XYZ file of C-alpha atoms in Angstrom:
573
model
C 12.769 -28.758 76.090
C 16.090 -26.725 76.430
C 18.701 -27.693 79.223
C 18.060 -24.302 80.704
C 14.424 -25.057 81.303
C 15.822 -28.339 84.057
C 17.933 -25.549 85.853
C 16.993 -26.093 89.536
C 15.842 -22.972 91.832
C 18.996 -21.584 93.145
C 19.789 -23.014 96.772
C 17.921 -26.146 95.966
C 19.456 -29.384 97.087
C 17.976 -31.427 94.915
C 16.531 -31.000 91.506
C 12.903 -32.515 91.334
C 11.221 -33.647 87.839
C 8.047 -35.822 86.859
C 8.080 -38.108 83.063
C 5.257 -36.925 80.756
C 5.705 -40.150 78.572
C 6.008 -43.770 79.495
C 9.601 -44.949 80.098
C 11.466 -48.047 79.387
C 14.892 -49.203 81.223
C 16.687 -52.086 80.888
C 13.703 -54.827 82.531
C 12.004 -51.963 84.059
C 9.191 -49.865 82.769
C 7.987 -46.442 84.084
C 4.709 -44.703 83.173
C 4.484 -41.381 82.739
C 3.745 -39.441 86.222
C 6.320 -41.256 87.941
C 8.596 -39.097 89.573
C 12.011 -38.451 90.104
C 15.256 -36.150 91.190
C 18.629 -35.978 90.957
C 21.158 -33.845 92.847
C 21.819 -30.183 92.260
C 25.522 -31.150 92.400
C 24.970 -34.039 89.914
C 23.099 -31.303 87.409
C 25.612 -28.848 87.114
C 28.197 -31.542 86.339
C 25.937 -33.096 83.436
C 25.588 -29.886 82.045
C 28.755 -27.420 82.621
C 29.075 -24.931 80.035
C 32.624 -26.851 78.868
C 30.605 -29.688 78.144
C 28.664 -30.433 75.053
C 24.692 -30.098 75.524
C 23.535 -33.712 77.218
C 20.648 -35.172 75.914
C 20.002 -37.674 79.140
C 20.308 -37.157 82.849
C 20.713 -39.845 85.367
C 18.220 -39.594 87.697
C 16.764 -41.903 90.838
C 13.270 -42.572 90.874
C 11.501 -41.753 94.003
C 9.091 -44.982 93.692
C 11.464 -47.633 94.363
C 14.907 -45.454 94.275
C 16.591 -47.174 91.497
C 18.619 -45.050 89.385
C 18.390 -44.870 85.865
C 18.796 -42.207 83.223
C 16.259 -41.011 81.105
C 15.926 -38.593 78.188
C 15.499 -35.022 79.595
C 12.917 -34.356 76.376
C 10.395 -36.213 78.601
C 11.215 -34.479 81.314
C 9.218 -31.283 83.241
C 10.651 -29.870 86.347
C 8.833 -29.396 89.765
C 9.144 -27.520 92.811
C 9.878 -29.480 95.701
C 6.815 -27.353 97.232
C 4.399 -29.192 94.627
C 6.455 -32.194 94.149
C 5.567 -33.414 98.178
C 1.821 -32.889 97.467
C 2.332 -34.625 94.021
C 3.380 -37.921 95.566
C 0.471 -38.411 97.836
C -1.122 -39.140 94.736
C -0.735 -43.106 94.191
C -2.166 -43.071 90.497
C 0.649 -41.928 88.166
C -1.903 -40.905 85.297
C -3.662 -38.756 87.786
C -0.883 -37.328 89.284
C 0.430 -35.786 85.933
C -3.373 -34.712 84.801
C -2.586 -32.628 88.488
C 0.403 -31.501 87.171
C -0.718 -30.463 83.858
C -3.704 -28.549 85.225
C -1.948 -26.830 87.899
C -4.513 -25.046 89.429
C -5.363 -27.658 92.152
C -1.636 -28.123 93.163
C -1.120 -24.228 93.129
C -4.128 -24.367 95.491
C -2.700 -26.925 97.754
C 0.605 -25.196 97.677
C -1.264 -21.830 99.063
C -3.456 -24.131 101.954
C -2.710 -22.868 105.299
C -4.683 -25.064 108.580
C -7.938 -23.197 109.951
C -9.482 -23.043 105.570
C -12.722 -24.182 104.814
C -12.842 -27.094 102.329
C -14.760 -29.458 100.754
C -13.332 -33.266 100.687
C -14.157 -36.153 98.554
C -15.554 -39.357 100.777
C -17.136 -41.793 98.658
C -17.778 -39.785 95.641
C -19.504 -37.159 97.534
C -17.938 -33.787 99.093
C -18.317 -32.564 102.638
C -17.715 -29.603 104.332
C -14.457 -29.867 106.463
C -11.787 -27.140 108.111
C -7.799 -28.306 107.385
C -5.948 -28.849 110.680
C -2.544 -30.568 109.557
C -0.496 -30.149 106.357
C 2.266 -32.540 106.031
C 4.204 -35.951 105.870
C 2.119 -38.612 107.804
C 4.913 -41.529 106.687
C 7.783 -42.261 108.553
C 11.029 -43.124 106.460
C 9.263 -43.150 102.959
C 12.055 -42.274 101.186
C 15.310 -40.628 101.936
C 14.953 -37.679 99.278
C 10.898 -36.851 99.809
C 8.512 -37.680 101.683
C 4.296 -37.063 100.577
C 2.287 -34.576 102.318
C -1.584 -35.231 103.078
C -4.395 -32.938 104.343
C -5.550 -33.802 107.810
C -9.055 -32.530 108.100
C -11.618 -32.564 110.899
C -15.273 -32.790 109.091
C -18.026 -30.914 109.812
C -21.779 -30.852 109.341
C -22.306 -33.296 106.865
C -19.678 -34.800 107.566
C -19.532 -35.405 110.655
C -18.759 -39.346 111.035
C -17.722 -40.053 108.110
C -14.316 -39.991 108.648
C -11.982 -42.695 109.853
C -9.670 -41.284 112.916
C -9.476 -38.772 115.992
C -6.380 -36.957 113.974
C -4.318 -39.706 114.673
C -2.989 -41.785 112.314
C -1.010 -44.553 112.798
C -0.441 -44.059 116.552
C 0.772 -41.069 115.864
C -1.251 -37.605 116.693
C -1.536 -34.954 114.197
C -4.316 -32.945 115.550
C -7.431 -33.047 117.429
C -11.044 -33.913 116.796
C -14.064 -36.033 117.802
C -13.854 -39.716 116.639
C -14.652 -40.483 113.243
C -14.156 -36.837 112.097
C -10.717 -36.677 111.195
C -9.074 -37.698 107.835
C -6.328 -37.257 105.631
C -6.400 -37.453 101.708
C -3.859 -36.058 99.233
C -4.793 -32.788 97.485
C -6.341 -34.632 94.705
C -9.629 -35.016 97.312
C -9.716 -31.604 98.269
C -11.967 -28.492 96.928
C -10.242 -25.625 98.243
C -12.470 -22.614 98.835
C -11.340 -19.317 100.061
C -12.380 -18.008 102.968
C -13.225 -14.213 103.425
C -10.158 -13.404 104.680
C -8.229 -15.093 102.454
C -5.588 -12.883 101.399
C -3.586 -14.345 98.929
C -4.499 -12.708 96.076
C -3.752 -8.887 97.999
C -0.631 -10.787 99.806
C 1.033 -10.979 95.773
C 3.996 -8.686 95.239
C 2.835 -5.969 92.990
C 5.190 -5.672 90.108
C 7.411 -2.401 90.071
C 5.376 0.012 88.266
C 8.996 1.156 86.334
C 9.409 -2.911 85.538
C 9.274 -3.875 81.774
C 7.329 -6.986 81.644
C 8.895 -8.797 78.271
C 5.519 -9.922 76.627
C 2.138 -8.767 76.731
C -0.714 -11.277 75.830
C -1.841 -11.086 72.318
C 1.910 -10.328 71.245
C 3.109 -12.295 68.497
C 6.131 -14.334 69.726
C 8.751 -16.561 67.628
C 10.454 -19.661 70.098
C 12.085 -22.628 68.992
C 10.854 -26.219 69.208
C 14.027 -28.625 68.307
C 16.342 -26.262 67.121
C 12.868 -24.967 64.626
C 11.964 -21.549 64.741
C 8.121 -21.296 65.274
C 5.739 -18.713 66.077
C 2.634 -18.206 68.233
C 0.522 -15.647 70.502
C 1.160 -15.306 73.891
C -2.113 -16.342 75.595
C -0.751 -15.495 79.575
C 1.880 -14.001 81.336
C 3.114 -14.433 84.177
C 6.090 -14.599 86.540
C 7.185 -16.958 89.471
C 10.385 -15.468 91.501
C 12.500 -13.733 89.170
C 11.675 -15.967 85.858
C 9.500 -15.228 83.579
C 7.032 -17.336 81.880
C 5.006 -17.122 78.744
C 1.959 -19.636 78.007
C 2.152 -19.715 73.980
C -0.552 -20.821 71.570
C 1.508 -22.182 68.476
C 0.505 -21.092 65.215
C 2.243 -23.313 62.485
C 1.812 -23.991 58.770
C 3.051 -27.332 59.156
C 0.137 -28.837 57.787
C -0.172 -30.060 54.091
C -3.247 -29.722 51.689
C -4.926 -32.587 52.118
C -4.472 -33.555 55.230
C -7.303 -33.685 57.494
C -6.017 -32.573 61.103
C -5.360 -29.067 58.670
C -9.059 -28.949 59.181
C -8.497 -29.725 62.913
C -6.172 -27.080 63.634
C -7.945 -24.551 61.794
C -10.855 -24.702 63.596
C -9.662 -25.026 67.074
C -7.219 -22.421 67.078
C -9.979 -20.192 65.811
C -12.298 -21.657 68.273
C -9.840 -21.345 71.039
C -9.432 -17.630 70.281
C -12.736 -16.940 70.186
C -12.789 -18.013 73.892
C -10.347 -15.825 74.991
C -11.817 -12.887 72.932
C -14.822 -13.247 74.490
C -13.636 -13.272 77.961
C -10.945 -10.345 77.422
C -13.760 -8.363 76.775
C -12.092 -6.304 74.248
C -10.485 -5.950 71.258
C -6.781 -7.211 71.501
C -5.673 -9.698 68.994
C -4.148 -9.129 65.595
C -6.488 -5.423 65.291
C -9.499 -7.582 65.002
C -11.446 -3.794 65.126
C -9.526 -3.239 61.608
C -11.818 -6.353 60.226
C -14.827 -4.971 60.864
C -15.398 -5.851 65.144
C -16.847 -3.313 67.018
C -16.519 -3.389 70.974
C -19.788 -5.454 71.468
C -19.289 -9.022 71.379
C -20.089 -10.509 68.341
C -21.768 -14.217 67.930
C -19.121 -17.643 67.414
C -20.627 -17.480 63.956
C -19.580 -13.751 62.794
C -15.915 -14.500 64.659
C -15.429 -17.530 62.672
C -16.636 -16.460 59.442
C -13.918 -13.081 60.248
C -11.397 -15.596 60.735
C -11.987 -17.745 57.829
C -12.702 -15.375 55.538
C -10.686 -12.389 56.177
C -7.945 -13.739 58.252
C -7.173 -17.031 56.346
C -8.904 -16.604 52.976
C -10.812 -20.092 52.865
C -13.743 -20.406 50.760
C -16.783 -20.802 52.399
C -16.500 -24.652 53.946
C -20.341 -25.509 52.713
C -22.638 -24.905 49.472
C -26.578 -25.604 50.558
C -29.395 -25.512 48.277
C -32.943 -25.033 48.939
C -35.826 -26.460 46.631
C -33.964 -25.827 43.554
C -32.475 -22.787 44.076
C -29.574 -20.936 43.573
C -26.827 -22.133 45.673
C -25.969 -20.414 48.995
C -22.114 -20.645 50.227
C -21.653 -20.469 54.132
C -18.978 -20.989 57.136
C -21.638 -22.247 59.594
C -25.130 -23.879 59.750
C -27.260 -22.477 62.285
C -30.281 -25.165 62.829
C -33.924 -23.304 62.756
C -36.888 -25.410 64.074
C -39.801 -24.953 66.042
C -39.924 -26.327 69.123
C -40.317 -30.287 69.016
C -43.253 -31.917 71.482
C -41.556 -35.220 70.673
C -37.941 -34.312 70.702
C -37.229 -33.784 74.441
C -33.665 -35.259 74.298
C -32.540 -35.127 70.433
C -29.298 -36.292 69.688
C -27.506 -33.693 66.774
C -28.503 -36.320 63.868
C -31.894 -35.544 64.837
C -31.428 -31.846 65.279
C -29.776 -31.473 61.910
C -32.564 -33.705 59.835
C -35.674 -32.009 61.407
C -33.861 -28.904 60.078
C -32.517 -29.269 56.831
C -36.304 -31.556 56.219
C -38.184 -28.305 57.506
C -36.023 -25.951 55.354
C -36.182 -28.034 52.177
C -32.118 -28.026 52.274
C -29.837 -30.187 50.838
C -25.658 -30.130 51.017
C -25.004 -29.547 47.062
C -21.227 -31.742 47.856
C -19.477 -33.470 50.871
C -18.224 -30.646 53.274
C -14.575 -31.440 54.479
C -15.544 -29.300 57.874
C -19.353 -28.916 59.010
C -20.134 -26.146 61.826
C -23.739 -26.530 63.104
C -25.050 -24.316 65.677
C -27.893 -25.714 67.980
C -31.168 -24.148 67.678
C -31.748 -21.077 69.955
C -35.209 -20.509 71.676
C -36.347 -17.206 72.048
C -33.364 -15.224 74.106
C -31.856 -18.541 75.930
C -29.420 -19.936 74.145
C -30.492 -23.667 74.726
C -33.554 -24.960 73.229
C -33.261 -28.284 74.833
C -31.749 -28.591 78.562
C -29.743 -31.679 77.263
C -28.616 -32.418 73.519
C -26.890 -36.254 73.170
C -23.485 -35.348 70.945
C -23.573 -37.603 67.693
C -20.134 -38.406 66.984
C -20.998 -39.503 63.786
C -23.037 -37.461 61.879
C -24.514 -39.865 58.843
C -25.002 -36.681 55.889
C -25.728 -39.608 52.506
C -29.874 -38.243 53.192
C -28.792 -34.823 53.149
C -26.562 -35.077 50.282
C -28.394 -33.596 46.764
C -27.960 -35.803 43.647
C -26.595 -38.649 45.688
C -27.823 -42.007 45.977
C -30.263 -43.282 48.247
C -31.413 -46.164 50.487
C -34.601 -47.472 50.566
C -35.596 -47.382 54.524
C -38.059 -50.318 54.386
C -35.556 -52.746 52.234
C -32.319 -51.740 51.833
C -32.438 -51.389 47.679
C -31.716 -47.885 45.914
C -34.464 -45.580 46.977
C -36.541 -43.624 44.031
C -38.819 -41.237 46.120
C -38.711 -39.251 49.398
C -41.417 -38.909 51.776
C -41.838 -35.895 53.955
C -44.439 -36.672 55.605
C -43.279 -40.539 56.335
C -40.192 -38.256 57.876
C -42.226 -38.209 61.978
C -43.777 -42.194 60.981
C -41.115 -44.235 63.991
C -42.808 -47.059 62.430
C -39.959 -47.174 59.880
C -37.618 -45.972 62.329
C -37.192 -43.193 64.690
C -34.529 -40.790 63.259
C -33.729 -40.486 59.563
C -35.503 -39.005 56.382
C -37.390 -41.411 54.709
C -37.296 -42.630 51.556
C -38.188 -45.888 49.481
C -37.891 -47.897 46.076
C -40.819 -47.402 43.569
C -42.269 -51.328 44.978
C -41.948 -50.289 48.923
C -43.228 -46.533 48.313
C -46.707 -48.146 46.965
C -47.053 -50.467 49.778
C -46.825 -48.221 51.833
C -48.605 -45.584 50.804
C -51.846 -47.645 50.537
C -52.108 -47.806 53.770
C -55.317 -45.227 54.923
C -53.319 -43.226 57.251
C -50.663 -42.348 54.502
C -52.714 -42.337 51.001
C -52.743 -38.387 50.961
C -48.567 -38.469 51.043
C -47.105 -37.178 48.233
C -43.698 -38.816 47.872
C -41.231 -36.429 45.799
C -39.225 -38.193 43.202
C -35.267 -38.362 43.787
C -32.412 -37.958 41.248
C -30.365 -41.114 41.001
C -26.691 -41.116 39.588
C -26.166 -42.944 36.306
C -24.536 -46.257 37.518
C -27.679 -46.811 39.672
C -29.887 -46.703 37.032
C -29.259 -50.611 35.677
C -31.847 -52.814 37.273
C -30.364 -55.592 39.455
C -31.335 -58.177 41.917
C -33.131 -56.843 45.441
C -30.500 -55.562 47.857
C -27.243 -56.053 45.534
C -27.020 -52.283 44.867
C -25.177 -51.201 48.385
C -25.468 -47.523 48.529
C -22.334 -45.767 50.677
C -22.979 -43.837 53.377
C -21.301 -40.417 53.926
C -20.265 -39.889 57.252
C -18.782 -37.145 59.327
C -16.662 -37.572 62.897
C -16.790 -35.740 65.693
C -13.903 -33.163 66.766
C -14.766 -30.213 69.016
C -17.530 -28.991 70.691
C -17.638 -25.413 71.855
C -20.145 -24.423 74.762
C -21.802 -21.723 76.762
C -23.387 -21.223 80.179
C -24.164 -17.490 80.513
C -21.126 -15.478 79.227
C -18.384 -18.354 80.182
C -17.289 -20.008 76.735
C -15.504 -23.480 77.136
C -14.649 -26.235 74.246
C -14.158 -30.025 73.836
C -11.517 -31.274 71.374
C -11.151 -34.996 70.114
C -7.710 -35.481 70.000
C -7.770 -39.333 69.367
C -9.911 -42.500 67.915
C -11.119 -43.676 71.171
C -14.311 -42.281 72.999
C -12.268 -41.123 76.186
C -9.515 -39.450 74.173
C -11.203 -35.891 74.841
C -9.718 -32.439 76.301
C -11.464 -29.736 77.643
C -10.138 -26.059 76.958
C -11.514 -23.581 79.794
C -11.467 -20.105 78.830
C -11.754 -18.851 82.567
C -9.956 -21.402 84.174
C -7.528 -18.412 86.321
C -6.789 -15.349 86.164
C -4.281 -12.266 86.586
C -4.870 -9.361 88.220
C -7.830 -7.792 89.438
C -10.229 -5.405 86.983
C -8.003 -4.410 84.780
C -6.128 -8.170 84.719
C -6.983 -11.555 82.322
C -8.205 -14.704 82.195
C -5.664 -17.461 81.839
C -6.783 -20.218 79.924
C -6.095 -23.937 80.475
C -6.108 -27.111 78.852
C -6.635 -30.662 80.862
C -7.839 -33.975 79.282
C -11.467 -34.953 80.187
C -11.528 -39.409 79.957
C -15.026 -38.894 82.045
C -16.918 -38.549 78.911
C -16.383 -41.758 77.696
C -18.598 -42.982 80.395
C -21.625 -41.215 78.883
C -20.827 -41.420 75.219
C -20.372 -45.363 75.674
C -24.238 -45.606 77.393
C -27.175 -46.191 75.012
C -29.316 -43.444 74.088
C -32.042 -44.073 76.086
C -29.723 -44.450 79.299
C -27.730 -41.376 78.570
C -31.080 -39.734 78.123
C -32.348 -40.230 81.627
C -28.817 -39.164 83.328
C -29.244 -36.098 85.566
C -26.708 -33.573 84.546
C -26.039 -32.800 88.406
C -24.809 -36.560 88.899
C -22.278 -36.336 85.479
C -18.585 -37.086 86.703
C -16.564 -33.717 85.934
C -16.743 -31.595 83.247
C -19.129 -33.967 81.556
C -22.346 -31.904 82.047
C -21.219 -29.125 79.966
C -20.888 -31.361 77.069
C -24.338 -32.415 77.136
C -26.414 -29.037 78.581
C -24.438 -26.433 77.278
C -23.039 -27.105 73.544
C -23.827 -24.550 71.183
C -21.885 -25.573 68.113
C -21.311 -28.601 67.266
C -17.754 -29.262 64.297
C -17.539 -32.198 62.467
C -14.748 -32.980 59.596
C -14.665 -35.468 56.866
C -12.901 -39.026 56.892
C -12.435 -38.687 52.663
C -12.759 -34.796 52.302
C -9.394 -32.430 53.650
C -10.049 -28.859 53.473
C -8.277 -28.115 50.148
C -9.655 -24.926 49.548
């Protein structure tokens, strides 16, 4: 962050700011979302152009208005217009997720009393018209005080509130008893109402004005004092500044390391997203590569990308009964529709495939794309698919050692048709040592099998005691999902080791202009899917997607392609 970027709004008498890391000082500790200001005066002296750049400002928290001084890198400004509405919310992790998203607060900011909303009472929304805006506190705090939405309920909610619009003694506005409430923004969906005219009520730009960047420009910006560059993904301005929203695009990354892999795919998954909703060709003459104006599938844009753009082999070599090997970006899982799969999980989607296509992965992938299996036109052949976010690949693996399902010892045959049997187990292909194939195979329902013999590597060929052999299992993790519900393209990134450490990238999240505008993406962090990945499979399995907390339900109903990566593999070439 540059010292510019703190500059307060001219006329401002304070500057306002919230911490976007956790914060230690002296005995004190302060998590990131608290918030804080300092005066305008006090600014301009830390950072008068005969001074030498600061690196902290002194600042006094608005919490408990001790003052302390903090590094301005952890810094991000606010506008006292979003900073009241900020405050009313009491969870400091919440209140920066607000922050980051924006489009809530900006929504709050453009409330006015007599709009319809809907308000959260009990994890359920109710219809509801705003009649106050404002502080309800009295002598909170001598720089700020928080501002609430007083709303009288209606239908629905009628009596379910907790006051007449007074609160506190003190009247705010007027409505029946038990039909009035307040709640920070955080609690309110804000819906438009017909004559809503914000978006006409905008100040068209001067048709003579230069605007600096266009989106899909490449732009070059420095991040501590390094030059990088990046693609401007929206633009947009807020009084007289400017402001660009840039997606980075760094070679940083060294062979062999695995968030390479990461980054690679995301970026070209997150461009794909915009693409798609631009609706044309814009970025980097992607019509010089061979796009026409039609859309094109996720699969045909990625293998562009990869192959044209960035020159990567192909990231998997399949085989199929012996074959010649085939070299691919992406697998795209064919099956016929499954009486007995009605909620698969992707392990089972990708084993009834590859089993069904007599496929095997000739080496370890260090990235595997998997698309889910289309039905006729619809792009979902099952209304819910349970994310694996480990995808076990040692079965699928040709030339590689394998367990025996029934005991545990190094496996000499595969059985096909032992592959639907759950009396071995439900998922998984199964295969079995040369004792445990014959046992059972003499059973009546499964004498006309006809096990296939495997290839086993050369140091598993010495005979040893039962079950000292421990054959390693290959296993892939987990790290974006991108989905689709009619034309709208969203993704899910993994961005840490723990199940709620997931962010959600909405290609259609605002946008600028009217026909001839864009979409502006954005990027907030999704924790609710923890809740559902931590359930057992048969519990997650009977969850209705219209009760899922957030974004949650587009995880599980609409992914189309599924990317996993490698723990031991990097994408070296």
């Amino acid at each position: 962050m540059t010292m510019t970027s703190l500059l307060p709004s001219p006329g401002d008498g304070n500057c306002y700011y919230i911490l976007t890391e956790d914060c230690a000082y002296g005995s004190k500790y302060f998590q990131a979302g608290n918030m804080c200001f300092c005066s305008e005066r006090s600014y301009l002296r830390n950072f008068s152009d005969d001074r030498p750049p600061a690196c902290f400002l002194k600042v006094i928290m608005l919490d408990d208005s001790s003052t302390v001084t903090i590094n301005i890198e952890i810094l991000q400004p606010v506008r006292e217009e979003m900073a009241v509405f900020l405050l009313a919310i009491s969870s400091h992790n919440e209140r920066l997720n607000y922050f980051l998203e924006r489009l809530s607060l900006e929504a709050a900011v453009r409330a006015v009393p007599g709009q319809k909303v809907m308000v959260e009472i009990d994890r359920q929304y109710f219809p509801g018209i705003i009649r106050y805006i404002g502080s309800i506190y009295k002598n909170t705090s001598p720089a700020l005080s928080p501002f609430f939405f007083g709303v009288e309920l209606q239908g629905e909610g009628e009596n379910r509130g907790r006051s007449d619009g007074s609160y506190h003694g003190t009247e705010y506005f007027k409505c029946k008893r038990n039909c009035g409430i307040f709640l920070p923004f955080s609690r309110v969906q804000f819906t438009p109402t017909p004559d809503d005219n914000y978006g006409k009520q905008k100040p068209k730009l001067d048709t003579e004005e230069v605007v600096p960047v266009k989106v899909g420009d490449a732009v070059s910006f420095y991040v501590d004092e390094v030059l990088t560059k990046g693609i401007a993904m929206a633009v947009y301005r807020e009084g007289t500044q400017w402001f660009v929203k840039v997606c980075p695009v760094r070679a940083v990354f060294k062979r062999g390391d695995s968030t390479f892999t990461k980054m690679l795919v995301c970026v070209s998954l997150a461009a794909f997203c915009l693409w798609m909703q631009q609706g044309k060709a814009a970025f980097l003459g992607w019509c010089d590569l061979g796009f026409s104006l039609c859309l094109p599938d996720p699969e045909e844009f990625l293998n562009l990308i990869m192959h044209q753009i960035l020159g990567i082999e192909p990231l998997l070599k399949l085989q199929s009964g012996g074959q010649k090997e085939q070299d691919c970006y992406c697998y795209q899982i064919f099956m016929d529709k499954q009486e007995d799969l009605v909620v698969p999980d992707v392990q089972q989607l990708v084993e009834h495939s590859f089993l069904s296509s007599d496929l095997k992965l000739v080496e370890i992938p260090s990235c595997f794309i998997i698309q889910m299996p289309r039905f006729g036109k619809e792009y979902k052949m099952f209304s819910k698919i349970i994310p694996s976010l480990e995808l076990d690949i040692t079965d699928l693996l040709l030339d590689s050692p394998r367990e025996c399902c029934v005991c545990g010892d190094v496996a000499t045959l595969e059985c096909s048709e032992c592959f639907k049997d759950k009396v071995f187990a439900a998922t998984g292909l199964k295969q079995f040592c040369s004792s445990c194939s014959r046992q059972v195979h003499s059973h009546y329902r499964r004498k006309t099998h006809k096990p296939t013999r495997l290839h086993i590597p050369e140091e598993f060929h010495s005979r040893s005691p039962r079950g000292s052999q421990q054959v390693p299992r290959e296993k892939m993790e987990l790290f974006a999902v991108l989905c689709i519900e009619t034309s709208h393209y969203v993704s899910f990134v993994k961005y840490g080791p723990e199940n709620e450490h997931w962010m959600f990238f909405d290609s259609m999240a605002d946008r600028h202009g009217d026909e001839n505008g864009f979409n502006i993406p954005t990027v907030t962090l999704c924790p609710e899917v923890a809740k559902y990945l931590d359930l057992p499979l048969a519990v997650l399995a009977l969850e209705q997607p219209r009760d899922m907390d957030g974004v949650a339900k587009r995880l599980f109903c609409d992914a189309y392609m599924y990317m996993y990566q490698s723990k031991k593999m990097a994408l070296y070439k």
